[in-house]
Structures are given as C-alpha cells and as structure tokens.
Amino acid sequence: MNEMQNVLITLDPNRKIQLLSWKEDYLHRPDTAQGVTTWGKDTFGDIGMTWIVESIGDKIKLKSWKGDYLHRPDTAQGVTTWDTGMGNEWRIYFTF
C-alpha cells in the first residue's frame, strides 16, 4: 500500500524544471492567453516546457515562461495558468 509522506526537498532559488508524464510528453505552456497542454518528447528543451520553481514555505509555485503560474482553478477538475491566487500553490508528495 502506498502512503504519502512529507519529504523536504531543497532546490536552488529559481530552479528550472520540466515535467514529464507517464506518456513521455511534457507539461507545456503554449503562447495563448492562459492554459496548459502537453507536447511530445521530440520537442525537449522548448521554452514552453520549462517551469521555474518558486518556494513559498512548505509549498511551491511553478512559473511559466509567460510569467503566470500553473493554477488549479475552483472547478470540478482541471488545471490552467493564472497570475495570482491560492490555486497557484502546490505541495509535493512522494509515495513509497
């Protein structure tokens, strides 16, 4: 059985990351007003797939190349990007 545990991760300030899915595509911030999608692994290194990690206490924010953040809106499901709000804050959990 998997259990969630709090694990301390130390990242350099403004560390850039890319998020690879189980389908081997990357979370991508397109050049649109807002939103996210995925792009294939053949486009590795594209600016839209790079996210800057900002630490805020025990949470992080993922800043896109457009200056907005990965955002969980107040809807039943989904993610988008947005400039402000608690929906921009994420916690990292590892399952063991």
mmCIF file of C-alpha atoms in Angstrom:
data_model
loop_
_atom_site.group_PDB
_atom_site.id
_atom_site.type_symbol
_atom_site.label_atom_id
_atom_site.label_comp_id
_atom_site.label_asym_id
_atom_site.label_seq_id
_atom_site.Cartn_x
_atom_site.Cartn_y
_atom_site.Cartn_z
ATOM 1 C CA MET A 1 0.000 0.000 0.000
ATOM 2 C CA ASN A 2 1.299 3.465 -0.855
ATOM 3 C CA GLU A 3 1.395 6.095 1.830
ATOM 4 C CA MET A 4 2.067 9.798 1.495
ATOM 5 C CA GLN A 5 4.946 11.251 3.439
ATOM 6 C CA ASN A 6 6.262 14.760 3.798
ATOM 7 C CA VAL A 7 9.763 14.956 2.360
ATOM 8 C CA LEU A 8 11.927 18.060 2.456
ATOM 9 C CA ILE A 9 13.294 18.993 -0.958
ATOM 10 C CA THR A 10 15.848 21.730 -1.268
ATOM 11 C CA LEU A 11 16.068 23.420 -4.644
ATOM 12 C CA ASP A 12 18.226 26.299 -5.715
ATOM 13 C CA PRO A 13 16.229 29.539 -5.958
ATOM 14 C CA ASN A 14 14.545 29.847 -9.334
ATOM 15 C CA ARG A 15 15.439 26.269 -10.337
ATOM 16 C CA LYS A 16 14.106 25.398 -13.796
ATOM 17 C CA ILE A 17 12.373 22.061 -14.277
ATOM 18 C CA GLN A 18 10.413 20.171 -16.913
ATOM 19 C CA LEU A 19 7.572 17.784 -16.020
ATOM 20 C CA LEU A 20 7.482 14.507 -17.956
ATOM 21 C CA SER A 21 4.261 12.475 -17.918
ATOM 22 C CA TRP A 22 3.904 8.706 -17.902
ATOM 23 C CA LYS A 23 3.148 9.048 -21.640
ATOM 24 C CA GLU A 24 6.573 10.635 -22.133
ATOM 25 C CA ASP A 25 5.279 14.062 -23.090
ATOM 26 C CA TYR A 26 5.930 17.314 -21.254
ATOM 27 C CA LEU A 27 3.652 19.787 -19.499
ATOM 28 C CA HIS A 28 3.660 22.749 -21.884
ATOM 29 C CA ARG A 29 2.632 26.411 -21.544
ATOM 30 C CA PRO A 30 1.587 27.485 -25.057
ATOM 31 C CA ASP A 31 1.616 31.049 -26.374
ATOM 32 C CA THR A 32 -2.063 31.646 -25.567
ATOM 33 C CA ALA A 33 -3.863 33.892 -23.076
ATOM 34 C CA GLN A 34 -3.827 31.093 -20.483
ATOM 35 C CA GLY A 35 -3.757 27.332 -20.183
ATOM 36 C CA VAL A 36 -1.527 24.290 -20.401
ATOM 37 C CA THR A 37 -1.225 21.275 -22.636
ATOM 38 C CA THR A 38 1.342 18.565 -23.321
ATOM 39 C CA TRP A 39 3.929 18.290 -26.073
ATOM 40 C CA GLY A 40 5.853 15.277 -27.265
ATOM 41 C CA LYS A 41 9.326 14.315 -26.190
ATOM 42 C CA ASP A 42 10.769 15.337 -29.576
ATOM 43 C CA THR A 43 10.328 18.966 -28.518
ATOM 44 C CA PHE A 44 12.531 18.644 -25.387
ATOM 45 C CA GLY A 45 14.052 21.963 -24.398
ATOM 46 C CA ASP A 46 11.252 24.121 -25.824
ATOM 47 C CA ILE A 47 10.791 27.245 -23.703
ATOM 48 C CA GLY A 48 7.111 26.411 -23.112
ATOM 49 C CA MET A 49 8.084 23.227 -21.277
ATOM 50 C CA THR A 50 10.317 24.981 -18.759
ATOM 51 C CA TRP A 51 8.887 25.941 -15.360
ATOM 52 C CA ILE A 52 10.614 27.966 -12.642
ATOM 53 C CA VAL A 53 10.120 26.580 -9.128
ATOM 54 C CA GLU A 54 9.418 29.251 -6.505
ATOM 55 C CA SER A 55 9.427 28.065 -2.873
ATOM 56 C CA ILE A 56 6.848 29.538 -0.502
ATOM 57 C CA GLY A 57 7.181 27.810 2.862
ATOM 58 C CA ASP A 58 6.078 24.192 2.536
ATOM 59 C CA LYS A 59 4.605 24.820 -0.928
ATOM 60 C CA ILE A 60 5.877 25.667 -4.377
ATOM 61 C CA LYS A 61 4.638 27.706 -7.306
ATOM 62 C CA LEU A 62 5.523 26.793 -10.898
ATOM 63 C CA LYS A 63 6.106 29.900 -13.001
ATOM 64 C CA SER A 64 5.808 29.666 -16.786
ATOM 65 C CA TRP A 65 7.872 31.462 -19.394
ATOM 66 C CA LYS A 66 4.946 33.897 -19.758
ATOM 67 C CA GLY A 67 5.176 34.957 -16.107
ATOM 68 C CA ASP A 68 1.978 33.265 -14.911
ATOM 69 C CA TYR A 69 1.696 30.124 -12.768
ATOM 70 C CA LEU A 70 0.356 26.601 -13.009
ATOM 71 C CA HIS A 71 -3.065 27.002 -11.383
ATOM 72 C CA ARG A 72 -5.756 24.694 -10.016
ATOM 73 C CA PRO A 73 -8.978 26.658 -10.555
ATOM 74 C CA ASP A 74 -12.090 26.405 -8.420
ATOM 75 C CA THR A 75 -13.828 23.994 -10.807
ATOM 76 C CA ALA A 76 -14.580 20.284 -10.589
ATOM 77 C CA GLN A 77 -11.326 19.349 -12.300
ATOM 78 C CA GLY A 78 -8.510 20.629 -14.456
ATOM 79 C CA VAL A 79 -5.520 22.938 -14.429
ATOM 80 C CA THR A 80 -4.716 26.155 -16.233
ATOM 81 C CA THR A 81 -2.410 29.115 -15.690
ATOM 82 C CA TRP A 82 -3.180 32.260 -13.728
ATOM 83 C CA ASP A 83 -1.390 35.308 -12.333
ATOM 84 C CA THR A 84 -2.440 35.130 -8.670
ATOM 85 C CA GLY A 85 -4.331 33.109 -6.110
ATOM 86 C CA MET A 86 -4.060 30.134 -3.790
ATOM 87 C CA GLY A 87 -4.648 27.877 -6.793
ATOM 88 C CA ASN A 88 -1.058 28.665 -7.793
ATOM 89 C CA GLU A 89 0.295 26.908 -4.677
ATOM 90 C CA TRP A 90 1.239 23.231 -4.804
ATOM 91 C CA ARG A 91 2.627 20.685 -2.343
ATOM 92 C CA ILE A 92 4.946 17.889 -3.409
ATOM 93 C CA TYR A 93 4.237 14.418 -2.029
ATOM 94 C CA PHE A 94 6.160 11.240 -2.713
ATOM 95 C CA THR A 95 4.550 7.838 -2.492
ATOM 96 C CA PHE A 96 6.567 4.896 -1.270
#
